[in-house]
Tab-separated table of C-alpha atoms and ligand atoms in Angstrom:
chain	number	residue	atom	x	y	z
W	1	MET	CA	1.030	-5.918	-30.864
W	2	ALA	CA	3.465	-6.958	-33.420
W	3	THR	CA	3.523	-4.258	-36.534
W	4	LEU	CA	3.876	-5.049	-39.921
W	5	ASN	CA	7.443	-4.355	-39.948
W	6	ASP	CA	8.063	-6.969	-36.892
W	7	ILE	CA	6.049	-9.338	-38.919
W	8	ARG	CA	8.348	-8.945	-41.880
W	9	SER	CA	11.155	-9.418	-39.616
W	10	THR	CA	10.223	-12.420	-38.055
W	11	PHE	CA	9.594	-14.056	-41.387
W	12	LEU	CA	12.927	-13.234	-42.577
W	13	ASN	CA	14.879	-14.425	-39.377
W	14	TYR	CA	12.854	-17.567	-39.242
W	15	PHE	CA	14.227	-18.546	-42.824
W	16	ALA	CA	17.562	-17.068	-41.976
W	17	LYS	CA	17.920	-19.837	-39.430
W	18	GLN	CA	16.757	-22.252	-41.822
W	19	GLY	CA	19.739	-21.562	-43.999
W	20	HIS	CA	18.103	-19.093	-46.273
W	21	THR	CA	20.030	-15.953	-47.705
W	22	ILE	CA	18.230	-13.002	-46.985
W	23	VAL	CA	18.120	-11.105	-50.314
W	24	ASP	CA	16.838	-7.416	-51.115
W	25	SER	CA	13.564	-7.076	-53.035
W	26	SER	CA	14.186	-6.164	-56.629
W	27	PRO	CA	12.857	-2.767	-57.970
W	28	LEU	CA	9.090	-2.990	-59.393
W	29	VAL	CA	10.385	-2.711	-63.092
W	30	PRO	CA	11.489	-6.089	-63.920
W	31	ARG	CA	15.124	-5.927	-65.497
W	32	ASN	CA	15.278	-7.747	-68.854
W	33	ASP	CA	11.769	-9.069	-68.815
W	34	PRO	CA	9.908	-7.603	-71.718
W	35	THR	CA	6.930	-10.176	-70.907
W	36	LEU	CA	6.017	-8.611	-67.498
W	37	MET	CA	4.986	-4.789	-66.749
W	38	PHE	CA	5.745	-4.916	-62.951
W	39	VAL	CA	7.006	-7.271	-60.904
W	40	ASN	CA	3.985	-9.266	-59.280
W	41	SER	CA	5.588	-11.702	-56.859
W	42	GLY	CA	8.712	-12.941	-55.247
W	43	MET	CA	9.931	-15.196	-57.684
W	44	VAL	CA	10.535	-12.929	-60.561
W	45	GLN	CA	14.009	-11.970	-59.569
W	46	PHE	CA	14.904	-15.609	-59.433
W	47	LYS	CA	13.176	-16.607	-62.766
W	48	ASN	CA	16.633	-17.611	-64.130
W	49	LEU	CA	17.860	-19.705	-61.187
W	50	PHE	CA	14.562	-22.017	-61.428
W	51	THR	CA	15.320	-22.461	-65.382
W	52	GLY	CA	18.751	-23.198	-64.655
W	53	LEU	CA	20.047	-20.199	-66.612
W	54	GLU	CA	21.666	-18.790	-63.687
W	55	THR	CA	23.238	-19.914	-60.457
W	56	ARG	CA	24.241	-17.958	-57.596
W	57	ASP	CA	26.245	-18.903	-54.547
W	58	TYR	CA	23.218	-19.705	-52.388
W	59	ASN	CA	20.325	-22.379	-53.157
W	60	ARG	CA	18.023	-21.203	-50.487
W	61	ALA	CA	16.653	-17.526	-50.427
W	62	THR	CA	14.080	-15.282	-48.479
W	63	THR	CA	12.656	-12.071	-49.389
W	64	ALA	CA	10.298	-9.420	-48.648
W	65	GLN	CA	9.217	-8.434	-52.293
W	66	LYS	CA	7.521	-5.281	-53.611
W	67	CYS	CA	4.607	-6.304	-55.956
W	68	VAL	CA	2.324	-4.234	-58.125
W	69	ARG	CA	-0.762	-6.084	-59.500
W	70	ALA	CA	-2.197	-3.602	-61.822
W	71	GLY	CA	-2.005	-4.906	-65.160
W	72	GLY	CA	-1.068	-8.317	-66.651
W	73	LYS	CA	-1.916	-11.890	-65.895
W	74	HIS	CA	-2.502	-10.656	-62.238
W	75	ASN	CA	-4.341	-7.661	-62.122
W	76	ASP	CA	-6.183	-6.400	-58.824
W	77	LEU	CA	-6.693	-2.954	-59.567
W	78	ASP	CA	-10.544	-3.367	-59.956
W	79	ASN	CA	-10.548	-5.279	-56.689
W	80	VAL	CA	-9.382	-2.161	-54.312
W	81	GLY	CA	-12.143	-0.670	-52.607
W	82	TYR	CA	-14.243	-3.990	-53.188
W	83	THR	CA	-12.337	-6.427	-51.123
W	84	ALA	CA	-10.635	-6.686	-47.845
W	85	ARG	CA	-7.480	-8.199	-49.152
W	86	HIS	CA	-6.437	-6.864	-52.409
W	87	HIS	CA	-3.969	-3.936	-53.030
W	88	THR	CA	-2.226	-2.661	-56.043
W	89	PHE	CA	0.835	-2.751	-54.247
W	90	PHE	CA	1.893	-5.195	-51.679
W	91	GLU	CA	4.636	-6.871	-49.892
W	92	MET	CA	4.986	-10.538	-50.823
W	93	LEU	CA	7.181	-12.699	-48.139
W	94	GLY	CA	8.688	-15.696	-49.768
W	95	ASN	CA	11.381	-18.406	-49.031
W	96	PHE	CA	12.760	-20.211	-52.174
W	97	SER	CA	14.537	-23.380	-53.016
W	98	PHE	CA	16.743	-23.621	-56.189
W	99	GLY	CA	17.032	-27.662	-56.541
W	100	ASP	CA	17.314	-27.832	-52.978
W	101	TYR	CA	14.492	-28.756	-50.672
W	102	PHE	CA	10.884	-29.576	-52.151
W	103	LYS	CA	7.563	-30.483	-51.033
W	104	GLU	CA	8.085	-31.789	-47.684
W	105	GLU	CA	10.390	-29.138	-46.154
W	106	ALA	CA	8.564	-26.472	-47.846
W	107	ILE	CA	5.217	-27.271	-46.516
W	108	THR	CA	6.674	-28.104	-43.204
W	109	PHE	CA	8.364	-24.733	-42.841
W	110	ALA	CA	5.294	-22.890	-43.611
W	111	TRP	CA	3.136	-24.707	-41.145
W	112	GLU	CA	5.856	-24.401	-38.575
W	113	LEU	CA	6.115	-20.740	-39.011
W	114	ILE	CA	2.416	-19.940	-38.773
W	115	THR	CA	1.287	-22.239	-36.303
W	116	LYS	CA	4.305	-21.753	-33.935
W	117	GLU	CA	6.207	-18.464	-34.680
W	118	TYR	CA	2.779	-16.463	-35.577
W	119	GLY	CA	1.000	-18.674	-33.111
W	120	ILE	CA	-2.131	-19.053	-35.478
W	121	PRO	CA	-4.626	-21.743	-34.275
W	122	LYS	CA	-4.499	-24.609	-36.511
W	123	ASP	CA	-8.278	-25.226	-36.263
W	124	LYS	CA	-8.812	-22.162	-38.293
W	125	LEU	CA	-6.679	-23.073	-41.276
W	126	TYR	CA	-7.682	-24.810	-44.507
W	127	THR	CA	-5.361	-25.982	-47.156
W	128	THR	CA	-5.583	-26.522	-50.920
W	129	VAL	CA	-3.811	-28.817	-53.461
W	130	TYR	CA	-3.836	-29.284	-57.072
W	131	HIS	CA	-6.476	-31.858	-57.572
W	132	THR	CA	-3.733	-34.740	-58.729
W	133	ASP	CA	-1.304	-33.984	-55.899
W	134	ASP	CA	-1.326	-36.860	-53.970
W	135	GLU	CA	1.980	-36.168	-52.486
W	136	ALA	CA	1.322	-32.719	-51.086
W	137	TYR	CA	-1.904	-33.973	-49.817
W	138	ASN	CA	-0.130	-36.679	-47.813
W	139	ILE	CA	2.168	-34.169	-46.538
W	140	TRP	CA	-0.635	-31.982	-45.105
W	141	LYS	CA	-2.284	-35.101	-43.592
W	142	LYS	CA	0.924	-36.274	-41.845
W	143	LEU	CA	1.112	-32.948	-40.507
W	144	GLY	CA	-2.163	-33.468	-38.644
W	145	VAL	CA	-4.630	-31.246	-40.700
W	146	PRO	CA	-7.841	-33.122	-40.846
W	147	GLU	CA	-8.724	-34.307	-44.361
W	148	GLU	CA	-11.969	-32.234	-44.564
W	149	ARG	CA	-9.543	-29.370	-44.461
W	150	ILE	CA	-7.356	-30.435	-47.291
W	151	ILE	CA	-9.219	-29.558	-50.433
W	152	ARG	CA	-8.553	-30.700	-53.799
W	153	ILE	CA	-8.754	-27.812	-56.589
W	154	ALA	CA	-8.659	-28.482	-60.459
W	155	THR	CA	-8.612	-24.959	-61.470
W	156	SER	CA	-5.625	-22.545	-62.273
W	157	ASP	CA	-5.918	-21.325	-58.801
W	158	ASN	CA	-3.639	-24.181	-57.824
W	159	PHE	CA	-1.519	-24.153	-60.749
W	160	TRP	CA	0.509	-21.095	-60.407
W	161	GLN	CA	1.960	-18.993	-63.353
W	162	MET	CA	3.851	-15.603	-63.233
W	163	GLY	CA	2.688	-14.801	-66.657
W	164	PRO	CA	1.853	-16.342	-70.175
W	165	THR	CA	5.403	-17.860	-70.267
W	166	GLY	CA	8.149	-18.733	-67.546
W	167	PRO	CA	8.557	-21.302	-64.718
W	168	CYS	CA	5.281	-22.505	-63.284
W	169	GLY	CA	4.108	-25.111	-61.277
W	170	PRO	CA	0.983	-26.830	-58.984
W	171	CYS	CA	0.755	-25.293	-55.859
W	172	THR	CA	-0.722	-25.832	-52.341
W	173	GLU	CA	-2.182	-22.593	-50.582
W	174	ILE	CA	-3.415	-22.090	-46.894
W	175	PHE	CA	-6.533	-20.329	-46.025
W	176	TYR	CA	-7.584	-18.805	-42.747
W	177	ASP	CA	-11.197	-18.873	-41.662
W	178	HIS	CA	-12.055	-15.400	-40.121
W	179	GLY	CA	-15.515	-16.457	-38.927
W	180	ASP	CA	-18.996	-16.663	-40.099
W	181	HIS	CA	-19.945	-12.794	-39.257
W	182	ILE	CA	-17.791	-12.421	-42.632
W	183	TRP	CA	-19.370	-13.486	-46.093
W	184	GLY	CA	-17.632	-16.115	-47.803
W	185	GLY	CA	-16.963	-19.835	-48.330
W	186	PRO	CA	-14.104	-22.097	-48.206
W	187	PRO	CA	-11.746	-22.440	-51.431
W	188	GLY	CA	-13.600	-24.265	-54.228
W	189	SER	CA	-17.181	-23.514	-52.991
W	190	PRO	CA	-19.370	-20.819	-54.857
W	191	GLU	CA	-18.818	-18.212	-52.189
W	192	GLU	CA	-14.917	-18.303	-52.272
W	193	ASP	CA	-14.597	-14.747	-53.275
W	194	GLY	CA	-15.894	-13.377	-50.128
W	195	ASP	CA	-13.497	-12.394	-47.738
W	196	ARG	CA	-14.140	-14.751	-44.983
W	197	PHE	CA	-11.734	-17.546	-45.830
W	198	ILE	CA	-8.670	-15.581	-46.933
W	199	GLU	CA	-5.992	-17.089	-48.727
W	200	ILE	CA	-2.725	-16.137	-46.807
W	201	TRP	CA	0.078	-18.364	-48.186
W	202	ASN	CA	0.740	-19.998	-51.683
W	203	VAL	CA	3.548	-22.605	-51.939
W	204	VAL	CA	4.456	-23.456	-55.440
W	205	PHE	CA	6.179	-26.552	-56.457
W	206	MET	CA	8.277	-25.048	-59.365
W	207	GLN	CA	8.572	-28.063	-61.667
W	208	ASN	CA	7.381	-26.824	-65.138
W	209	GLU	CA	8.192	-23.956	-67.775
W	210	GLN	CA	5.471	-22.674	-70.019
W	211	PHE	CA	6.557	-21.444	-73.451
W	212	GLU	CA	4.955	-18.899	-75.898
W	213	ASP	CA	3.933	-21.751	-78.277
W	214	GLY	CA	1.534	-23.119	-75.557
W	215	SER	CA	4.078	-26.094	-74.711
W	216	MET	CA	4.979	-26.885	-71.206
W	217	LYS	CA	8.108	-28.798	-70.325
W	218	ALA	CA	9.645	-30.290	-67.187
W	219	LEU	CA	12.373	-28.435	-65.494
W	220	ASP	CA	15.451	-30.127	-64.673
W	221	MET	CA	15.538	-29.095	-61.118
W	222	GLN	CA	12.618	-29.394	-58.498
W	223	SER	CA	12.400	-26.039	-56.757
W	224	ILE	CA	10.231	-23.931	-54.250
W	225	ASP	CA	8.769	-20.684	-54.592
W	226	THR	CA	6.302	-19.069	-52.123
W	227	GLY	CA	4.419	-16.022	-51.414
W	228	MET	CA	2.627	-14.649	-48.462
W	229	GLY	CA	1.049	-11.449	-48.271
W	230	LEU	CA	2.341	-9.424	-45.565
W	231	GLU	CA	-0.861	-7.316	-45.179
W	232	ARG	CA	-2.909	-10.396	-44.932
W	233	ILE	CA	-0.567	-12.058	-42.606
W	234	GLY	CA	-0.429	-8.700	-40.631
W	235	ALA	CA	-4.435	-8.015	-40.504
W	236	LEU	CA	-4.768	-11.805	-39.257
W	237	LEU	CA	-2.235	-11.164	-36.400
W	238	GLN	CA	-3.593	-8.067	-35.563
W	239	GLY	CA	-7.017	-9.592	-35.257
W	240	SER	CA	-8.892	-8.451	-38.448
W	241	HIS	CA	-9.872	-10.082	-41.785
W	242	ASP	CA	-9.241	-6.779	-43.406
W	243	ASN	CA	-5.808	-5.407	-44.373
W	244	TYR	CA	-6.974	-1.904	-44.132
W	245	ASP	CA	-7.225	-2.337	-40.289
W	246	THR	CA	-3.240	-2.984	-40.130
W	247	ASP	CA	-1.146	-0.644	-38.028
W	248	LEU	CA	0.256	0.671	-41.533
W	249	PHE	CA	-3.011	1.211	-43.293
W	250	LYS	CA	-4.442	2.894	-40.341
W	251	THR	CA	-1.709	5.467	-40.301
W	252	LEU	CA	-2.122	6.118	-44.009
W	253	ILE	CA	-5.792	6.315	-43.702
W	254	GLU	CA	-5.591	8.703	-40.772
W	255	ALA	CA	-3.298	10.854	-42.742
W	256	SER	CA	-5.910	10.909	-45.628
W	257	ALA	CA	-8.507	11.804	-43.369
W	258	HIS	CA	-6.646	14.915	-41.803
W	259	ALA	CA	-5.814	15.985	-45.363
W	260	THR	CA	-9.142	16.008	-46.544
W	261	SER	CA	-10.830	16.735	-43.188
W	262	VAL	CA	-13.084	13.803	-43.460
W	263	GLU	CA	-13.446	11.169	-41.134
W	264	PRO	CA	-13.014	7.558	-42.175
W	265	TYR	CA	-16.277	6.151	-41.247
W	266	GLY	CA	-19.367	4.875	-43.330
W	267	ASP	CA	-19.432	5.170	-47.039
W	268	LYS	CA	-16.311	7.580	-46.847
W	269	ASN	CA	-14.206	4.636	-45.941
W	270	VAL	CA	-13.836	3.595	-49.280
W	271	HIS	CA	-12.409	6.563	-50.543
W	272	HIS	CA	-9.851	6.691	-48.010
W	273	ARG	CA	-8.727	2.994	-48.678
W	274	VAL	CA	-8.367	3.516	-52.206
W	275	ILE	CA	-6.333	6.658	-51.618
W	276	ALA	CA	-4.090	4.746	-49.070
W	277	ASP	CA	-3.554	1.945	-51.606
W	278	HIS	CA	-2.999	4.048	-54.313
W	279	LEU	CA	-0.489	6.058	-52.517
W	280	ARG	CA	1.488	3.306	-52.069
W	281	SER	CA	1.649	1.793	-55.487
W	282	THR	CA	2.362	5.337	-56.904
W	283	SER	CA	4.936	6.179	-54.661
W	284	PHE	CA	7.043	3.024	-54.929
W	285	LEU	CA	6.671	3.066	-58.626
W	286	ILE	CA	8.039	6.610	-58.817
W	287	ALA	CA	10.547	5.753	-56.551
W	288	ASP	CA	11.726	2.887	-58.823
W	289	GLY	CA	11.989	5.380	-61.764
W	290	VAL	CA	8.505	5.119	-63.388
W	291	MET	CA	7.136	8.464	-64.552
W	292	PRO	CA	3.666	9.227	-65.545
W	293	SER	CA	3.226	9.213	-69.152
W	294	ASN	CA	0.736	8.287	-71.721
W	295	ASP	CA	1.779	4.904	-72.608
W	296	GLY	CA	3.239	1.701	-71.267
W	297	ARG	CA	4.140	1.461	-67.553
W	298	GLY	CA	3.938	5.229	-67.105
W	299	TYR	CA	0.307	5.170	-68.266
W	300	VAL	CA	-0.597	2.483	-65.840
W	301	LEU	CA	1.145	4.752	-63.103
W	302	ARG	CA	-1.133	7.759	-64.196
W	303	ARG	CA	-4.391	5.490	-64.295
W	304	ILE	CA	-3.721	4.637	-60.539
W	305	MET	CA	-2.818	8.286	-59.641
W	306	ARG	CA	-6.099	9.788	-61.321
W	307	ARG	CA	-8.204	7.057	-59.908
W	308	ALA	CA	-6.795	7.971	-56.430
W	309	MET	CA	-7.421	11.667	-57.340
W	310	ARG	CA	-11.056	11.008	-57.901
W	311	HIS	CA	-11.744	9.687	-54.604
W	312	ALA	CA	-9.869	12.360	-53.126
W	313	HIS	CA	-12.472	14.820	-54.974
W	314	LEU	CA	-15.308	12.698	-53.759
W	315	LEU	CA	-14.169	13.635	-50.222
W	316	GLY	CA	-14.619	17.005	-51.028
W	317	ALA	CA	-10.997	17.959	-51.459
W	318	LYS	CA	-10.453	21.317	-52.794
W	319	ASP	CA	-6.453	21.420	-52.734
W	320	PRO	CA	-4.328	18.546	-53.939
W	321	VAL	CA	-3.919	15.672	-51.500
W	322	MET	CA	-1.859	12.813	-52.531
W	323	HIS	CA	1.770	14.393	-51.787
W	324	GLN	CA	0.591	15.393	-48.365
W	325	LEU	CA	0.190	11.789	-47.451
W	326	VAL	CA	3.815	11.008	-48.566
W	327	PRO	CA	5.731	11.660	-45.295
W	328	SER	CA	3.270	9.550	-43.467
W	329	LEU	CA	4.219	6.459	-45.967
W	330	VAL	CA	7.778	7.297	-45.685
W	331	GLY	CA	7.260	7.339	-41.792
W	332	GLN	CA	5.664	3.816	-42.011
W	333	MET	CA	7.950	2.094	-44.645
W	334	GLY	CA	11.126	4.123	-45.236
W	335	GLN	CA	13.178	2.129	-43.072
W	336	ALA	CA	12.530	-1.033	-44.746
W	337	TYR	CA	12.657	0.362	-48.141
W	338	PRO	CA	15.129	3.422	-48.169
W	339	GLU	CA	14.617	4.141	-51.633
W	340	LEU	CA	11.323	5.632	-50.670
W	341	GLY	CA	12.966	8.150	-48.529
W	342	GLN	CA	15.598	9.118	-51.072
W	343	ALA	CA	13.130	9.721	-53.839
W	344	GLN	CA	10.488	11.385	-51.339
W	345	ALA	CA	10.996	14.952	-52.965
W	346	MET	CA	10.334	13.555	-56.497
W	347	ILE	CA	7.392	11.827	-55.460
W	348	GLU	CA	5.860	14.702	-53.569
W	349	GLU	CA	6.503	17.133	-56.502
W	350	THR	CA	5.357	14.517	-59.167
W	351	LEU	CA	2.112	13.776	-57.372
W	352	LEU	CA	1.677	17.580	-56.735
W	353	LEU	CA	2.263	18.430	-60.315
W	354	GLU	CA	-0.270	15.397	-61.469
W	355	GLU	CA	-2.777	16.474	-59.348
W	356	THR	CA	-2.747	20.056	-59.786
W	357	ARG	CA	-3.014	19.588	-63.763
W	358	PHE	CA	-5.595	16.848	-63.358
W	359	LYS	CA	-7.806	18.959	-61.116
W	360	GLN	CA	-8.056	21.409	-63.981
W	361	THR	CA	-10.497	19.200	-65.820
W	362	LEU	CA	-11.493	16.789	-63.257
W	363	ASP	CA	-14.586	18.770	-62.299
W	364	ARG	CA	-15.837	19.429	-65.742
W	365	GLY	CA	-15.362	16.016	-66.740
W	366	LEU	CA	-17.359	14.736	-63.674
W	367	LYS	CA	-19.755	17.111	-64.476
W	368	LEU	CA	-20.142	15.868	-68.119
W	369	LEU	CA	-20.288	12.569	-66.759
W	370	ASP	CA	-23.314	13.464	-64.596
W	371	ASP	CA	-24.865	14.820	-67.295
W	372	GLU	CA	-24.647	11.867	-69.582
W	373	VAL	CA	-25.758	9.485	-67.077
W	374	SER	CA	-28.844	11.526	-65.848
W	375	GLY	CA	-30.310	10.851	-69.349
W	376	LEU	CA	-29.750	7.229	-69.491
W	377	ASP	CA	-32.137	4.543	-68.281
W	378	GLU	CA	-31.380	2.782	-65.073
W	379	GLY	CA	-28.582	0.130	-65.703
W	380	ALA	CA	-27.947	1.401	-69.406
W	381	GLN	CA	-24.385	1.607	-70.576
W	382	LEU	CA	-22.447	4.834	-71.120
W	383	SER	CA	-21.824	5.347	-74.707
W	384	GLY	CA	-18.359	4.939	-76.318
W	385	GLU	CA	-18.342	8.420	-77.597
W	386	ALA	CA	-19.253	9.918	-74.287
W	387	ALA	CA	-16.251	7.974	-72.410
W	388	PHE	CA	-13.816	8.821	-75.295
W	389	LYS	CA	-14.864	12.454	-74.915
W	390	LEU	CA	-14.179	12.194	-71.144
W	391	TYR	CA	-10.668	10.442	-71.904
W	392	ASP	CA	-9.597	12.958	-75.036
W	393	THR	CA	-10.859	16.264	-73.659
W	394	TYR	CA	-10.737	15.659	-69.754
W	395	GLY	CA	-7.961	13.225	-69.533
W	396	PHE	CA	-10.250	10.470	-67.807
W	397	PRO	CA	-8.418	7.020	-68.283
W	398	LEU	CA	-11.334	4.582	-69.529
W	399	ASP	CA	-10.939	2.606	-66.234
W	400	LEU	CA	-11.324	5.781	-64.267
W	401	THR	CA	-14.659	6.372	-65.704
W	402	GLN	CA	-15.632	2.485	-65.384
W	403	ASP	CA	-14.459	2.921	-61.605
W	404	ALA	CA	-16.837	5.783	-61.280
W	405	LEU	CA	-19.700	3.820	-63.005
W	406	ARG	CA	-19.349	0.813	-61.278
W	407	GLU	CA	-20.623	2.809	-58.060
W	408	GLN	CA	-23.805	3.246	-59.900
W	409	GLY	CA	-23.881	-0.331	-61.413
W	410	ARG	CA	-23.136	1.067	-64.844
W	411	GLU	CA	-20.635	-0.045	-67.547
W	412	VAL	CA	-19.043	1.661	-70.504
W	413	ASP	CA	-19.449	0.579	-74.105
W	414	THR	CA	-15.951	-0.269	-74.547
W	415	ASP	CA	-16.339	-1.209	-78.526
W	416	GLY	CA	-18.003	2.016	-78.783
W	417	PHE	CA	-14.845	3.761	-77.079
W	418	THR	CA	-12.358	1.783	-79.113
W	419	ALA	CA	-14.343	2.777	-82.277
W	420	ALA	CA	-14.330	6.337	-81.314
W	421	MET	CA	-10.718	6.225	-80.550
W	422	GLU	CA	-10.139	4.697	-84.076
W	423	GLN	CA	-12.046	7.355	-85.720
W	424	GLN	CA	-10.289	10.133	-84.298
W	425	LYS	CA	-6.879	8.480	-85.426
W	426	ALA	CA	-8.250	8.181	-88.804
W	427	LYS	CA	-9.121	11.737	-89.145
W	428	ALA	CA	-5.622	12.731	-87.849
W	429	ARG	CA	-4.057	10.585	-90.486
W	430	ALA	CA	-6.301	12.078	-93.092
W	431	ALA	CA	-5.543	15.613	-91.959
W	432	TRP	CA	-1.886	14.876	-91.923
W	433	SER	CA	-1.766	13.244	-95.363
W	434	GLY	CA	-2.902	16.861	-96.632
W	435	SER	CA	-0.002	18.663	-95.223
W	436	GLY	CA	2.567	16.827	-97.467
W	437	ASP	CA	5.236	16.662	-94.719
W	438	ALA	CA	5.891	12.878	-94.543
W	439	ALA	CA	8.740	13.094	-92.226
W	440	ASP	CA	6.716	15.033	-89.363
W	441	SER	CA	3.786	12.953	-89.881
W	442	THR	CA	5.621	9.862	-89.199
W	443	VAL	CA	6.873	11.173	-85.882
W	444	TRP	CA	3.282	12.347	-85.166
W	445	PHE	CA	1.872	8.737	-85.894
W	446	ASP	CA	4.385	7.153	-83.680
W	447	VAL	CA	3.334	9.484	-81.029
W	448	LEU	CA	-0.390	8.488	-81.647
W	449	ASP	CA	0.336	4.905	-82.019
W	450	GLY	CA	1.814	4.847	-78.713
W	451	ALA	CA	-1.697	5.676	-77.429
W	452	GLU	CA	-3.317	2.784	-78.983
W	453	PRO	CA	-6.566	1.999	-77.455
W	454	THR	CA	-5.066	-1.415	-76.332
W	455	ASP	CA	-3.109	0.258	-74.203
W	456	PHE	CA	-6.008	1.597	-72.344
W	457	LEU	CA	-8.330	-1.108	-72.465
W	458	GLY	CA	-5.820	-4.282	-72.510
W	459	TYR	CA	-3.607	-4.066	-69.485
W	460	ASP	CA	-5.661	-7.112	-67.858
W	461	THR	CA	-5.228	-9.208	-71.048
W	462	GLU	CA	-2.254	-11.301	-71.868
W	463	LYS	CA	-1.855	-9.697	-75.324
W	464	ALA	CA	-1.347	-6.410	-73.938
W	465	GLU	CA	1.045	-7.716	-71.326
W	466	GLY	CA	3.168	-9.055	-74.264
W	467	GLN	CA	3.368	-5.582	-75.833
W	468	ILE	CA	5.229	-3.815	-73.261
D	1	ATP	P1	-6.170	-14.151	-54.488
D	1	ATP	O1	-6.842	-15.489	-54.816
D	1	ATP	O2	-6.811	-13.734	-52.917
D	1	ATP	O3	-6.372	-12.929	-55.539
D	1	ATP	P2	-3.651	-14.875	-55.540
D	1	ATP	O4	-3.941	-16.376	-55.488
D	1	ATP	O5	-3.956	-14.002	-56.746
D	1	ATP	O6	-4.496	-14.332	-54.154
D	1	ATP	P3	-0.834	-15.555	-55.431
D	1	ATP	O7	-0.538	-15.192	-56.748
D	1	ATP	O8	-0.992	-16.819	-54.877
D	1	ATP	O9	-2.164	-14.614	-54.734
D	1	ATP	O10	0.019	-14.576	-54.403
D	1	ATP	C1	0.697	-15.283	-53.062
D	1	ATP	C2	0.008	-14.246	-51.945
D	1	ATP	O11	0.378	-12.889	-52.218
D	1	ATP	C3	-1.526	-14.490	-51.661
D	1	ATP	O12	-1.570	-15.789	-51.048
D	1	ATP	C4	-1.673	-13.433	-50.865
D	1	ATP	O13	-1.297	-13.588	-49.452
D	1	ATP	C5	-0.810	-12.279	-51.304
D	1	ATP	N1	-1.459	-11.495	-52.241
D	1	ATP	C6	-1.811	-11.805	-53.558
D	1	ATP	N2	-2.523	-10.615	-54.189
D	1	ATP	C7	-2.583	-9.625	-53.443
D	1	ATP	C8	-3.012	-8.374	-53.687
D	1	ATP	N3	-3.669	-8.172	-54.592
D	1	ATP	N4	-3.123	-7.675	-52.556
D	1	ATP	C9	-2.392	-8.035	-51.334
D	1	ATP	N5	-2.075	-9.383	-51.040
D	1	ATP	C10	-2.077	-10.077	-52.180
D	2	MG	MG1	-5.523	-13.064	-57.155
D	3	MG	MG1	-5.834	-17.411	-55.115
D	4	MG	MG1	-2.708	-18.151	-54.738
C-alpha cells in the first residue's frame, strides 16, 4: 500500500517530469504578508509571481505545502472532529504555472495524474466549473467526462481567493464519490457538505487580482495554481473516505491511544482524532517559530493546544499527553520536514509546559462549566458572563467553551461575552486612572488592548485577519 510519503513523492515526481521545479514548502508564517495569519494554500509563497511583481528562473513549479486553516478566510478549526476531510494542519500538493501553460494543460495534467498514475477509476469522479466557464467545461468534455458529471457552480466555491485581497480566479474542482454508504450529495446539491462526495483537487485559473477597495482587475499573465489535499488523496488511495484512516493518522491515533490508555473506538474516537490533528498543527507551528501567547498568531496556537488538552482530559488523562506524541509525529513526517526533528525538543517542552499549566485550571473550569450548564433549560445559551469567567479565571479560550458546549447542542452568548470583556477593561482603566502614573498605565493598556475581544472572537472574520 502506498503511504502518504509515497503519494507525496509520486505527485512531485510526476510534475518534475512535466518540467516543473520542485520547490520546498514555505514556513507556515507568511513572510511579508500582513494580510494573512498562516499560510493556507500552496500559492501563498508565489503570490508575487502571479501578479508579476517578482520573477524567478522557472515558470513551472510544484510543491507540497504545509498549510494551517485555523483562522481567516479559510478556517476549518470547527470542522475538526466533525468531518472526515478537514484538518487544521494539512499538506497541499500543487503545481503552478506562472504565465506558462493555462487551462487545457492544467486540467489534462490533473486528469492524467489521478486516473493513470494514481489509477483512480474515472466513473467515480465528478468535476465542477465556474458557471460561466465554457472553456473549462469543454476541456473536461473532450477528456471524456460525461456531461452530467461536469457541474456548473455559481458560488464562491468555484471562484478561489486566498484572502480578502490578492490574486484569484475561477476554478475547476475534482470530486470523488465514495459511495452511498456515506451521507452526502454531489457538489451544488443540498447535501454537498456530507463526506460522500469529497473534493480532492482544486485547479485555479489565476487571472484576476482583488484589491482592498473591492475592485478586481485582470492580471497581465494567465497562470495556474492548483491544490490537492495529501490526506484526502491518501485516504482515497488507501481505500477510505476518511482522512483519519490513513497510515499517518492511524499511527498518531495509536500513539494517542497508548498515551491515554483508551482504545480509539466508539465515542472516544473523536477525541483521538482531534488530538492527532491538533498535534500536527501545534508542532508544525512551533517548529516554524510561533510560541503560545495571548494575542495574534500565538493565541491561535494556544487555542488549538488547549482544545486538544480538553480532549485528552475527556479521555481521562491524568498526566500531560501531547508532548508524549511528538516522537511519533517526527517518525512519520520528520523526513519530509526536517524542521520538525530539529525543533523536537522545543516542541515537547512547549507542549509539556502549556499542558502542565492549563491542567491546573482545566478541572475547575470544567466543573464550573458543568454547574452553569446544569441550571440551564435544554438548548439554552451559556451566559456571556459565565463564558468570560471561564476565560478570565480559568484560561478557557472562548472557542474551547464553544467546542465543549457544541457536544450538548448549546451555544455561548457571544455578545454577552464581549460586553463582559469590555466591562472588565473599563474597570481596569478606571482603577489605573486613579494611580496617577500615566507612563505605567500606557504600558498596561497596550498589553490589555493586545487582548481585544476581537482577537478571541474574530479570527474567522476577514476584519480580524486584516488586523494581524
Ligand atoms: P472543502 O470545500 O472541502 O472545505 P476547500 O474548497 O475549502 O475544501 P481549497 O481551498 O480548494 O479547499 O483547497 C484545495 C484542496 O486542499 C482541497 O481540494 C482539499 O483537497 C484540500 N483541503 C482544503 N482544506 C482542507 C482541510 N481543512 N484539511 C485537509 N485538506 C484540505
Ligand atoms: Mg473549505
Ligand atoms: Mg470546496
Ligand atoms: Mg476548493
